Every structure is written in C-alpha cells, then in structure tokens.
XYZ file of C-alpha atoms in Angstrom:
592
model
C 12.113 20.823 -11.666
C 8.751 22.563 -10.435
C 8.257 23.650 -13.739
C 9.119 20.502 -15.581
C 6.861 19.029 -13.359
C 4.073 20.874 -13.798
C 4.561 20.696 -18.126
C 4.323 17.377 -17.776
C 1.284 17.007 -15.209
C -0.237 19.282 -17.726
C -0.053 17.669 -20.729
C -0.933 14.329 -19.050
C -3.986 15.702 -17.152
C -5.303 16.910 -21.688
C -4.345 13.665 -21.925
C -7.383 12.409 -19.626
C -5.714 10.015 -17.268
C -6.081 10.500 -13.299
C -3.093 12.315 -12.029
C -2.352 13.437 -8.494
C 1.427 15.598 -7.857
C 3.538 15.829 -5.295
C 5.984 19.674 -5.408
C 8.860 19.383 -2.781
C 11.253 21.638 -2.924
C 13.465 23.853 -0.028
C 12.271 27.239 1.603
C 14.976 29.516 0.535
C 14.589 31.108 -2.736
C 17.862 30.235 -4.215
C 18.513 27.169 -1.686
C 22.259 25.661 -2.394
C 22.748 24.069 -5.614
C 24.081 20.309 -5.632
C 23.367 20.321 -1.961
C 21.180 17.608 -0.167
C 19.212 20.372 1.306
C 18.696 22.393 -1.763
C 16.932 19.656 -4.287
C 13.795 20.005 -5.709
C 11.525 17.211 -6.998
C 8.184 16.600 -8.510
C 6.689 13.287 -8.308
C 3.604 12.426 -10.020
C 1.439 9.566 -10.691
C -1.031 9.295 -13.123
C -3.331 6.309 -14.512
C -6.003 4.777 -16.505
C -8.101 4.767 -13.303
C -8.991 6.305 -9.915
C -5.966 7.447 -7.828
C -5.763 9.024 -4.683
C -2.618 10.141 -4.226
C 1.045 10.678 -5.812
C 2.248 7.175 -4.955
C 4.256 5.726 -2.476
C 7.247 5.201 -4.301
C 8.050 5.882 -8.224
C 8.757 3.833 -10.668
C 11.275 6.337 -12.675
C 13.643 8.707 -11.192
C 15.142 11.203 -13.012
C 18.587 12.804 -11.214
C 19.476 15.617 -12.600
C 22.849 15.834 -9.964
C 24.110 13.411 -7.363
C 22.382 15.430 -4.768
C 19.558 14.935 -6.167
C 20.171 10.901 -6.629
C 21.469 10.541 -2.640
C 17.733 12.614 -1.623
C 15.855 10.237 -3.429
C 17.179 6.937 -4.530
C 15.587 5.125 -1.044
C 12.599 5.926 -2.934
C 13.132 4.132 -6.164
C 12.533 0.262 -5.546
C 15.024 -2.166 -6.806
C 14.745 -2.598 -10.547
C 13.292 1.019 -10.860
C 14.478 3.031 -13.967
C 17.027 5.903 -13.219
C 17.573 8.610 -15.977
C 20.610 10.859 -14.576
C 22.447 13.186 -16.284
C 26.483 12.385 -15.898
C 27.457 15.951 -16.993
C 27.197 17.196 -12.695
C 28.938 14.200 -11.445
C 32.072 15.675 -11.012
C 34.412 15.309 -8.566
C 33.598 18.236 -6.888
C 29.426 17.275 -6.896
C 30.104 14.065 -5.821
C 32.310 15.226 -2.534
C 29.634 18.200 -1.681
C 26.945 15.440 -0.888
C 29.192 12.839 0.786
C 29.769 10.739 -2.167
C 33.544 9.122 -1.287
C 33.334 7.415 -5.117
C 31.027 7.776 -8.405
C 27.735 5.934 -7.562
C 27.802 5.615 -11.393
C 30.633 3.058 -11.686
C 30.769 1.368 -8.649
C 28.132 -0.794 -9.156
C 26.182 0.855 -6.218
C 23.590 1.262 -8.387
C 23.522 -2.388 -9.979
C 20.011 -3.522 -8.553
C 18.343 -0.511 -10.276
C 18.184 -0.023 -14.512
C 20.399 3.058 -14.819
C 20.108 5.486 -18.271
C 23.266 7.327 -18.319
C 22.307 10.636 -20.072
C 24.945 13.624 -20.593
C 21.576 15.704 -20.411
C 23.903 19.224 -20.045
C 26.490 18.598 -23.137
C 23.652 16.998 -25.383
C 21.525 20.141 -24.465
C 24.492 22.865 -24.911
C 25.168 20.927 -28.170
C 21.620 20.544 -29.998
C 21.473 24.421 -28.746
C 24.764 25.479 -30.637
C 23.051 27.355 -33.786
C 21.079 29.311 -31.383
C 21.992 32.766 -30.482
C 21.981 32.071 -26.948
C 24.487 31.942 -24.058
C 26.042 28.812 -22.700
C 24.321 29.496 -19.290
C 20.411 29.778 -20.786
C 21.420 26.632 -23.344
C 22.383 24.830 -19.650
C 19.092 26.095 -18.351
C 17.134 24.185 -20.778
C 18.212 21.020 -19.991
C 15.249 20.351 -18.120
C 13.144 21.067 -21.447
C 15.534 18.026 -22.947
C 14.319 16.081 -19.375
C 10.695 16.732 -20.227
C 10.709 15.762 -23.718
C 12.464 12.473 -22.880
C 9.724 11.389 -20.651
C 7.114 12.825 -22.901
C 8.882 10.320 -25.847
C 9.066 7.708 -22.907
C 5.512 7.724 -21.686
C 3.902 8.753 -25.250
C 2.715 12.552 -23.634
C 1.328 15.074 -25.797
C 3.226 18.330 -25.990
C 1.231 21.066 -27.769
C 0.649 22.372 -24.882
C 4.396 22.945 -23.546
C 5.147 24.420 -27.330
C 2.454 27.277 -26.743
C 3.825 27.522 -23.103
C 7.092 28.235 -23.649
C 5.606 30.608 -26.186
C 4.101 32.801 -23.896
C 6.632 32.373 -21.203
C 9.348 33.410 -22.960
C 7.128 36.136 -25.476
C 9.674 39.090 -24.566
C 12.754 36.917 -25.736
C 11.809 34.693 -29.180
C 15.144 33.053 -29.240
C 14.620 31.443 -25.594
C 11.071 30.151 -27.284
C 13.255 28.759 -29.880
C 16.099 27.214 -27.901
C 13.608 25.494 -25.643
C 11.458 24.105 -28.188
C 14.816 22.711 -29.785
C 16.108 21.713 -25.972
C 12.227 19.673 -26.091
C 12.664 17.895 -29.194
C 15.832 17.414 -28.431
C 14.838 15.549 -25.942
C 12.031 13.595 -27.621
C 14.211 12.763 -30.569
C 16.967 10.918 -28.161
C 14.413 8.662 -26.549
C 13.442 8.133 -29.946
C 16.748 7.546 -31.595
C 18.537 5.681 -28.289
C 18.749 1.855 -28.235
C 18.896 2.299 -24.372
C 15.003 1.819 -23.601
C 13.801 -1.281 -24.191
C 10.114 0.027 -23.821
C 7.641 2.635 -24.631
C 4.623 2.980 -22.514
C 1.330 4.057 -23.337
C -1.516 4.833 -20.328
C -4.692 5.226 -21.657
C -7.442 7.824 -20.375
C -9.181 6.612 -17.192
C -12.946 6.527 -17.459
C -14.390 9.296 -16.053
C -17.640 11.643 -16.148
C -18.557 13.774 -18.992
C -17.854 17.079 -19.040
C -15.321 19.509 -19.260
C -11.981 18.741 -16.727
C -8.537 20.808 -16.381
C -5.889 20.190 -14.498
C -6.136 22.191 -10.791
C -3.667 22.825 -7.862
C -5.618 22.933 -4.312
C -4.354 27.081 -3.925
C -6.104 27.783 -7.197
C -9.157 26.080 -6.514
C -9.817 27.618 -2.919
C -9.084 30.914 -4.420
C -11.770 30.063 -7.440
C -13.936 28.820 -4.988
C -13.988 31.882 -2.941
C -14.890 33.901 -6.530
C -17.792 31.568 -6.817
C -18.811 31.862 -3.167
C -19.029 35.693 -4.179
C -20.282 35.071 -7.192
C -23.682 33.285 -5.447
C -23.707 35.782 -2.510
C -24.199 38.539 -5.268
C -21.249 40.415 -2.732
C -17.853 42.277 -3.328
C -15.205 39.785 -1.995
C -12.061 41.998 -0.311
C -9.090 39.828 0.056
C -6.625 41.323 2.823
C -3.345 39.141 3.144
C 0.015 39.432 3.325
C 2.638 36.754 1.256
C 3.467 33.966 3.418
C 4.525 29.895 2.220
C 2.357 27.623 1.169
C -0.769 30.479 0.932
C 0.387 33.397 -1.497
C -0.639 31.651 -4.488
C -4.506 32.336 -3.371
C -3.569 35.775 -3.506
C -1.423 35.762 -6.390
C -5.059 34.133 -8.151
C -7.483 36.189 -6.834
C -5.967 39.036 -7.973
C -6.760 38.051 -11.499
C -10.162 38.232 -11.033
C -11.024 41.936 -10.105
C -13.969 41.870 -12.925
C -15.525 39.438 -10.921
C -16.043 41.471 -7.981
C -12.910 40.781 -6.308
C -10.234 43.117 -4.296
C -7.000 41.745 -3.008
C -5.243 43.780 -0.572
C -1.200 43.123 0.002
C -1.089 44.730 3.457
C 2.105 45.368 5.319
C 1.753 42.684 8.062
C -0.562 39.849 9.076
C -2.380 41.585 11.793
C -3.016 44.727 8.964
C -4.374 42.097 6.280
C -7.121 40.564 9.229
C -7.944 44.079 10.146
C -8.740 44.712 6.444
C -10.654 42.103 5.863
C -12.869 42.261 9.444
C -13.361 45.920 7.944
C -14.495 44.747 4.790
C -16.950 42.080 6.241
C -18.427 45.158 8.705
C -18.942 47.006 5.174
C -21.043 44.332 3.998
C -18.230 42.304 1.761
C -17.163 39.192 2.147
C -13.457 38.977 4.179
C -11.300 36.898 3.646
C -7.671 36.350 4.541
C -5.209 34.068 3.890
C -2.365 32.954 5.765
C -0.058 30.017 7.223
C 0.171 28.964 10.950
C 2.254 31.649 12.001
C 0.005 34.387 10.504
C -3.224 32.402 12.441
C -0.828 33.764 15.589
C -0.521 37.123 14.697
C -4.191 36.793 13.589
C -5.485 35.899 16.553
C -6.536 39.293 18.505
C -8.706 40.047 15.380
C -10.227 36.510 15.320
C -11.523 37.088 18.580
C -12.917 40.707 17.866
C -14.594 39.210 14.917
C -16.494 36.505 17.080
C -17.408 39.561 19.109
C -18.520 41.150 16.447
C -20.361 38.032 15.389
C -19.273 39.080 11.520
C -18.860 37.245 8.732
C -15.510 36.021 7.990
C -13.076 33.520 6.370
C -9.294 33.014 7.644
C -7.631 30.334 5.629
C -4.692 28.516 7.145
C -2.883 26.655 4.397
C -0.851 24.479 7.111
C 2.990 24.239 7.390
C 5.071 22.152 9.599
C 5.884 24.338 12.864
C 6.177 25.394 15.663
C 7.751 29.386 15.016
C 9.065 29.378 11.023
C 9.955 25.534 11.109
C 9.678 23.876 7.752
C 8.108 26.325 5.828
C 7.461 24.603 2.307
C 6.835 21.035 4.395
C 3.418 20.165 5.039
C 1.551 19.210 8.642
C -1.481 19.044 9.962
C -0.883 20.863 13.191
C -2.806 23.928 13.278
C -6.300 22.073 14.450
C -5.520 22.830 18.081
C -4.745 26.932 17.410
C -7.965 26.423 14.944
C -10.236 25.083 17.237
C -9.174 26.803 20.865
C -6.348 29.864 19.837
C -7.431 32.983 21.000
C -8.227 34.491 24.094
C -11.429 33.811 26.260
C -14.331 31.912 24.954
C -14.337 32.612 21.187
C -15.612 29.715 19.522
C -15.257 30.062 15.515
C -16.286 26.956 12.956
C -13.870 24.889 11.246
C -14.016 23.286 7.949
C -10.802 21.433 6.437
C -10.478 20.640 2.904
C -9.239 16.951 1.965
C -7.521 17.237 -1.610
C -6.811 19.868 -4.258
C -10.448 19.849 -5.867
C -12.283 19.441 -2.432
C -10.510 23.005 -1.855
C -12.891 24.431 -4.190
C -15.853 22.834 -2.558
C -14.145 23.579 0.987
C -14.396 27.229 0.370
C -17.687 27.607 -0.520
C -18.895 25.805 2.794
C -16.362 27.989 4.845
C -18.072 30.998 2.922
C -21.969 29.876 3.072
C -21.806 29.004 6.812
C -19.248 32.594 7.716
C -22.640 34.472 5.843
C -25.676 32.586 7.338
C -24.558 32.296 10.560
C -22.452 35.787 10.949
C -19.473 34.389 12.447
C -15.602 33.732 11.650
C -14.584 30.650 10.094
C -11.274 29.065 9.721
C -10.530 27.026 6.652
C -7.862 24.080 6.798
C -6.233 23.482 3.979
C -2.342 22.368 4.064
C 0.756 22.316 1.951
C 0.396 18.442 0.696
C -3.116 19.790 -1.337
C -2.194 23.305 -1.645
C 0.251 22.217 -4.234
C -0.658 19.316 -5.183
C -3.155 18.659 -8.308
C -5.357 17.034 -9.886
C -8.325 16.560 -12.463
C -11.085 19.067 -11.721
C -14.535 18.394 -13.890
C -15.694 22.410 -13.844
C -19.353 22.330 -12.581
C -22.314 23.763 -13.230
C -22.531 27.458 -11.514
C -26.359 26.602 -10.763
C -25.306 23.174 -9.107
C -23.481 25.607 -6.760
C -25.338 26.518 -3.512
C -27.569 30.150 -3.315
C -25.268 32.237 -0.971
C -27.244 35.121 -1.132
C -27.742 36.895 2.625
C -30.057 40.127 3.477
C -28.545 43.341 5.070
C -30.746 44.997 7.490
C -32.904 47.043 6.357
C -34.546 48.884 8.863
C -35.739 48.652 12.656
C -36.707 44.946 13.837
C -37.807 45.601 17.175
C -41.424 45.722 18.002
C -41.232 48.818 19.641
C -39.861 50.449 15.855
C -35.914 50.435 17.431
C -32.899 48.837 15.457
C -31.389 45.918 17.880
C -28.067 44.727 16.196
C -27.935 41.818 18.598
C -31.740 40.630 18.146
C -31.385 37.799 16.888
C -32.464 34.938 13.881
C -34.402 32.368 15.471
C -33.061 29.455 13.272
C -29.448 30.495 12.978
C -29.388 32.693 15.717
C -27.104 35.228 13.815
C -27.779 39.168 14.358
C -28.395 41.547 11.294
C -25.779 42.791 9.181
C -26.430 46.510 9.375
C -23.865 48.042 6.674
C -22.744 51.233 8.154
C -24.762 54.496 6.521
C -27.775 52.791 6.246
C -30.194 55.062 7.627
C -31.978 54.142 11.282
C -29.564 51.475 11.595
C -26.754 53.412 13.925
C -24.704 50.833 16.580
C -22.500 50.837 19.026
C -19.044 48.449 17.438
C -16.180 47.627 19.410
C -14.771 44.839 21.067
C -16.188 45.181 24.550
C -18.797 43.175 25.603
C -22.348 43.955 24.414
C -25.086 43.964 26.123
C -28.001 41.082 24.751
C -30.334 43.040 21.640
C -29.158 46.726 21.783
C -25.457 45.693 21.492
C -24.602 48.608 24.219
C -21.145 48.318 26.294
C -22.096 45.760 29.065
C -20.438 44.901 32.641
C -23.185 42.971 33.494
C -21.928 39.581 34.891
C -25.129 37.854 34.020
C -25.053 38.816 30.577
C -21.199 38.177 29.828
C -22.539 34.550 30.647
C -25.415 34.979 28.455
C -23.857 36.444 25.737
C -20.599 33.949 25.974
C -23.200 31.149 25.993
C -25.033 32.586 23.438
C -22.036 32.336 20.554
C -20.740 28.831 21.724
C -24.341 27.805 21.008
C -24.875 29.297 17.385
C -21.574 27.804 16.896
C -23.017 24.027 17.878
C -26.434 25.540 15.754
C -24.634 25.102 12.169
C -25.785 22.886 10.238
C -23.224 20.762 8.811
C -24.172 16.993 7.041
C -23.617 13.965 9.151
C -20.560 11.966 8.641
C -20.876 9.125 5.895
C -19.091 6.117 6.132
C -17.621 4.017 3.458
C -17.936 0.205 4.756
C -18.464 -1.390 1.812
C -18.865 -5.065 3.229
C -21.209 -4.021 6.368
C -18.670 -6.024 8.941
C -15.856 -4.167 9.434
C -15.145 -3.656 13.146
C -12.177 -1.114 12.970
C -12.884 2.708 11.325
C -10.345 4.932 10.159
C -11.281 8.033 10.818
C -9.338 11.272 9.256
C -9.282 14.920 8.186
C -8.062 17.280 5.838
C -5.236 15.524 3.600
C -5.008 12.222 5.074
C -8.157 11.439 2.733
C -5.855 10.074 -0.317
C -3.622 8.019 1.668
C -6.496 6.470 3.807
C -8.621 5.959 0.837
C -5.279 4.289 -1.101
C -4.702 2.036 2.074
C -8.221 1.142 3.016
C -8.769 0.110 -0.901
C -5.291 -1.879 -0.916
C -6.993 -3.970 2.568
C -10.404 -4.979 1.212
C -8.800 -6.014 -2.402
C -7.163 -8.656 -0.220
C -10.524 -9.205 1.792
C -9.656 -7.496 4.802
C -12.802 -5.746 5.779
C -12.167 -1.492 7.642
C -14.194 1.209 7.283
C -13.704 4.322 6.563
C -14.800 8.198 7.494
C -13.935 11.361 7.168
C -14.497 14.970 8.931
C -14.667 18.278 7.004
C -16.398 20.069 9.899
C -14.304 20.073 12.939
C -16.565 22.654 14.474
C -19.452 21.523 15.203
C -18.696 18.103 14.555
C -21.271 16.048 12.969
C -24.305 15.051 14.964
C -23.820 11.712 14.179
C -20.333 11.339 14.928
C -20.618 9.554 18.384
C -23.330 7.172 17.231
C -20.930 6.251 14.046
C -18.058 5.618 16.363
C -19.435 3.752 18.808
C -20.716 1.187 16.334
C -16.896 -0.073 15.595
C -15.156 -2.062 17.642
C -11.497 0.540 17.213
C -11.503 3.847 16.092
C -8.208 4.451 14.247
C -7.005 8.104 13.858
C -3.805 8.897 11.319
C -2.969 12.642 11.539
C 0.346 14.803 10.692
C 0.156 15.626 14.215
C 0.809 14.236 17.665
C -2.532 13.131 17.789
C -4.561 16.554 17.589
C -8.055 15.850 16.703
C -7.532 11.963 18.942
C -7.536 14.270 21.808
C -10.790 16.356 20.632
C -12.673 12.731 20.108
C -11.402 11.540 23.394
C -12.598 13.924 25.657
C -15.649 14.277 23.656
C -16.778 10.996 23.123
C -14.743 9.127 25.856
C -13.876 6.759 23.060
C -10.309 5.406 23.592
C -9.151 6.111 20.069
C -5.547 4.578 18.889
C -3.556 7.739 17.155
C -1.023 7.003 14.482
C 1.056 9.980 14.124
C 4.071 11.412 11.978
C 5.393 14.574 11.286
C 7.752 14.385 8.714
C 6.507 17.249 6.432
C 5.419 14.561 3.994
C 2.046 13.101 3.197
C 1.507 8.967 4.858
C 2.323 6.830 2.372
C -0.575 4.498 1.826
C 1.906 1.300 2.370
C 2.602 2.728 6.049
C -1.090 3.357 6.908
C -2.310 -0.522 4.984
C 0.613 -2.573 7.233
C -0.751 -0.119 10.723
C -4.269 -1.085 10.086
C -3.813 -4.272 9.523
C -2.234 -4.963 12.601
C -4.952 -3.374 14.195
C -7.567 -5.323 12.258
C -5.640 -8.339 13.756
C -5.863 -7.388 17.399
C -9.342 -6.677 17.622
C-alpha cells in the first residue's frame, strides 16, 4: 500500500496539483497479515489549491481486506465511496478481526457507497497469459488498485509504466504482468457501470519554476548536501539505522560525488563519536537518529558542547518513551532536546515544520552549528519525515554563503595559538584542524581553562567558562517570530512548532473563512527563542499551545515568560486533525 501510495502521489504531484501524504503502516517488518495491527494505509489529499495537510478524513477508501475496512472505516464519513476487494472476505478474514458476519451484506455498510471489486480473481485472471506464478499475479493486485483510481481521478501514469520498468529491470515478465495488472485496472473503471462519476482536479496555481514531488527525509538529507555544498566542506555522515531516520542515510549515501561520506557504524554512541571526529577534522558532522538514539547520544552531545565544535544531531521524532511506537509520530523529544545531558550543556534547537521546510531546516541547523562552533539538534518527526509534498527546487545562489575559516595561525598578541580566544560577535573559538602547523591543543572533555584551552580546576573559571557557552548559545542570531493576523484584532494566538504547522494553518484558515478572527505563530528556533517572542505574546489576550506532547514547550513559555498559556495536547501517534484544533479554538475564542 506504501508503494501504491507513493505511484499515485507521484503521478499527481507531474500532474501539478498541491498534494500533502500521510504513510501509516506497523513497526514490524512483516507485521500480521489481515490483522488490525498489521494494516498499512496511505492517505493523500491533493487539490487545485493550497493545502496544508493530508485531510482530516477521506473521501474514498479503498479496503483491500476486512482488517483493513474495521482500521479505517470511522474515517470515511457517511456517503463516502468504499472500493474493497471481496476476494479476502472469507470466513476465516472476517473472524481474525472480530467480524461475527460479512460487513458486505449486512447492510452495515448501507450509509456509505460501497464498490464491490473481486480485485484478487480479476487480477489473477487478466494475469493468466503471463508466465508468472499465482502468488506474484496476487501481488499485483495493488497495480489493478492504482490504475482504478488513476481511471477514477483522471491521473497520468507514464510515470508508474517507466517505474515498474526499472523496479522490476532484473525480471521483464514482472514489468509485464504489472503493467497488464495497471491497465487492468484502468480498463475496469473504464468499462464498469458502477461509478457514476469521473473526476478531474485541475493544477493549483502556483510559482514558476521547476517542482517535484519530496518526502521531508529526502529533503533534510538534500539539504544537508547543499549546506556542504555552500560551506565548500566534506560532509561525514555517522549513523546507525533506526525508524523514522534511515532514509537520510539511505539518501545521502547517493551523493558521495558531492562531497559526502556516510558511515553505518555499529551502534548509536559509535555513529556520534564519528561524526564529533569528523567535525574536529574540519568536516561537517552530522548524525541522524530517533529519540532513543538522542539517549545513547547524549555523553557525546555534551563532549561536543565542550568542545564547542560544530555539529548536527537530527532527531526524526517517534512516539516513546523506551521503543514505544516506533513508526508513530510525536513531538516529545523537545524536553531531552533542550535540557538532556549532563551538567550545563546548552546546544541550539531548530525544528522543521513540513516535508519541504526540512530542506530549509537543515541548512539553518548547519549555518548556525558552523558560525557559532557548537552542537545543534534538528527536530524533525515522523508525520513530515514521510510525508510529502510539492518542492519548487531553488536557486543554489538564493541559498545562504556557509563558508567558515579554519585557523590559520597564532591569534594571540603575544604570537601564541589560544583555541579558546574567542570571536567577538559570535563568540565561537577557532577551528584549528589537527596538523596544521603552530596550531597544537590540548582536546578532551575536561574542563578548559578560558583562551589556552589547558585542563582547568579552577572554580572561578568552571563558572566562567559554563557561563560563557550558555551565553553564545542566547548570542545566535535567529529571525524574530512573524505572526499571521490577518485582520489586526484577534485576541487569542496559536502558537506551535515543528509539525503542528499544517494542521494549525488548516484550522486557523477554516476560523477566519467564517469570520472568526486568531492569530497565528510559529517557532523554528527553540533555542534561543526569538527576541521578540515575549513582546508578541503578551500582545494577545490567550496564548494557545497544540503539541504531540503533554504540553512540552507550554512549560518552556511558562516559566519563561510567566504567561499562563492553555496546552492542548494528544499523543496518539497521529498528526491533529485540523477539525479537532478549529472546534478547541473556537471555544477558546469564545471565552476570552
């Protein structure tokens, strides 16, 4: 279904309409078929306009067993089109998922406009001059699926033909059988008295220029080639596979003519240690991981803030705590993120609010982790890891100059090398690349002392030095917050971070269409926070914060701002729908 998914977000997103996807599928690799906990789905909107997230509910399911119906038919409104295939709904099927009769004849289904397909027999039959097996003719059945919906919804599908042609290069008869399995497909819809309609969405208006389609893993990954790209450095990717982040490894190890090296190491802790070692060579480190990687990761973290050395963790969020839901997304990493490690290690944070911002989001994790030599963690989460979306390709001199200086030579005035004399604007120290001559240090994790970097037990320098890296933390510069209140007199702001951007956005929209006035604002720096965020929320009556958490970053604004925020919070391991957030804030809006 992930795959069938994806053909058809593809084809739509040539197309030119918006699209935005949401994958769901279970953790194990093969999870139990027919079982409630072992579907798989792929819902996807797309339009002749802006949309900001996968929808709240669909308008067409398509069941492929009754497991697969039970896990998703509260989703389908009443009068919703249901394509199912009655080849699994056997006896057998039915009782594995509860079912005590067929929900296909006893009118349990009447409210809803039900397409009865045999989508496994017609498949097995249009296949029967291949020279294939029974078992790969069943496989393409979702290949009969796709082209049905392609007929129904008037896709392209040149794409999916040369697809399946390099896919299945090695074997030319599976090309063959799931081309046929396609038209198939395409032909019944077109053939079938049972739909009533055709539809045809037209391309949304959007800017010139050249788009494709773009999950949020592939664009952070591109977007740390670019950030290494403009820094003119070797990136050195050390990581080891973990759900939802091994896709950014699995991309950037396409691109080693681009500078970049991607190291599989044998655990977590290995993969940070290889990338701190990278960043003390003079590359740019990166490592990639989930929330219970940041964990192992966090020893390292700290060293690197001692250090004060450029580099990038990215936490591609999963619902927790320990392995917990590991394909499910959440937003509860901001506390580990912001305060995880032992003794005062400050790091910034950046968090990345949909699949294209991840792009974007990298680069900014990248350009402040070189100017201001220090770690930076980079939010990103399940829901936009991998989902996608239309991504207009821009300009590589539009992107920002990332270029840093190593040292050189001695900087003191008495003709010495200090590695802890520091920039007076960013107040990073050099990066001396080891074998540069005259530039010999002292590196370790014990404390240094202030400008020669020697081992210090000083108490009065542990306090300066500790005070010295919390401030060139608060010293980035980071853009103050904008706000979107399009009227000038709303009195309650929604303010959010990372992936609750679509869902906000969708809901806030929804509210003022009906002339209900909010505002709305949200936070890719978490660390330092803007330096206009306090005067921005105390201008609004009610601060309203939604997070996948149990109110993470509520907590941060409280005690920061004293600003008695009201939390919505959920953690489901899905996205807010934008119907949930619209009826929450308008209740608010009500009350104030």
């Amino acid at each position: 279904m992930q795959l069938t998914g994806d053909r058809f977000t593809s084809e739509t997103a040539q197309l030119g309409n918006d699209i935005s996807t949401l994958p769901n599928f279970p953790a194990e690799i093969r999870a139990p078929a027919g079982t409630l906990p072992g579907v798989s789905s792929f819902q996807v909107a797309f339009a002749d306009y802006d949309i900001l997230t996968p929808g709240d509910a669909p308008n067409v399911l398509v069941a492929m067993n009754p497991a697969a119906l039970k896990a998703n038919i509260a989703d389908l409104p009443k009068g919703g089109t249901i394509i199912v295939n009655t080849d699994e709904f056997t006896k057998r099927n039915l009782a594995k998922v509860g079912y005590d009769s067929n929900p296909l004849e006893d009118d349990s289904l009447a409210g809803w406009d039900v397409h009865k397909v045999g989508l496994t027999s017609m498949t097995v039959g249009a296949l029967a001059e291949h020279p294939v097996s029974k078992k790969d003719a069943e496989r393409a059945k979702n290949m009969f699926a796709l082209g049905l919906l392609s007929w129904l919804y008037s896709r392209p599908h040149e794409s999916t033909m040369h697809f399946l042609e390099r896919k299945f290069a090695a074997r030319p008869e599976l090309v063959a059988a799931n081309k046929a399995a396609f038209n198939a497909g395409w032909n019944f819809g077109e053939t079938t008295e049972g739909f009533a309609v055709r539809y045809e969405v037209p391309p949304a208006q959007m800017a010139p220029g050249n788009y494709r389609n773009i999950t949020g893993n592939t664009a952070l990954a591109l977007g740390l080639v670019a950030a290494g790209v403009k820094a003119k450095l070797p990136v050195l990717l050390g990581a080891y596979p973990i759900t939802p982040a091994s896709d950014i490894l699995h991309e950037l190890s396409k691109h080693k003519k681009l500078g970049v090296t991607t190291v599989q190491a044998e655990d977590e802790i290995a993969a940070i240690g290889v990338a701190l070692g990278a960043a003390y060579g003079g590359a740019l480190g990166i490592t990639t991981t989930s929330g219970p990687g940041v964990a192992l990761k966090g020893e390292t973290i700290s060293l690197a803030v001692a250090l004060e050395l450029p580099l990038v963790i990215v936490d591609v969020q999963r619902a927790g705590p320990s392995t917990g839901l590991p394909t499910k997304t959440e937003q509860a990493d901001l506390n580990m993120a912001l305060f995880g490690r032992h003794g005062e290690a400050p790091v910034a944070v950046v968090a990345a609010q949909s699949p294209v911002d991840c792009f974007h989001a990298a680069i900014e994790a990248c350009r402040i982790a070189l100017k201001y030599r220090t770690p930076v963690i980079l939010l990103s989460d399940g829901y936009v890891a991998n989902g996608s979306e239309p991504w207009l390709l821009p300009e590589i001199s539009e992107l920002p100059d990332l270029r840093v200086e190593y040292a050189s030579g001695p900087n003191g005035e008495d003709g010495k090398f200090y590695p802890y004399l520091r920039d007076p604007e960013t107040m990073a120290r050099p990066w001396a690349v080891p074998g540069t001559p005259g530039l010999e240090h002292r590196i370790g994790g014990l404390e240094k002392a202030d400008k020669t970097g020697d081992i210090s037990y000083d108490p009065a320098n542990h306090d300066f030095m500790v005070r010295t890296r919390a401030a060139r933390i608060e010293a980035i510069d980071v853009p103050d917050i904008e706000v979107e209140d399009p009227s000038g007199e709303a009195k309650v702001l929604v303010l959010g971070w990372g992936s609750t951007y679509g869902p906000i956005g969708a809901a806030s929209r929804a509210l003022r269409q009906r002339g209900v006035n909010v505002a709305q604002a949200h936070l890719r720096h978490l660390s330092p926070l803007p330096k206009n965020l306090g005067e921005v929320l105390a201008s609004y009556d009610k601060v309203v914060i939604p997070e996948m958490n149990l109110g993470q970053l509520a907590h941060v604004i409280r005690a920061r701002f004293l600003i008695d925020v009201v939390g919505y919070n959920q953690v489901r391991g899905l996205p807010f729908t934008s119907t949930q957030l619209e009826t929450m804030l308008e209740e608010v809006i009500k009350n104030v």
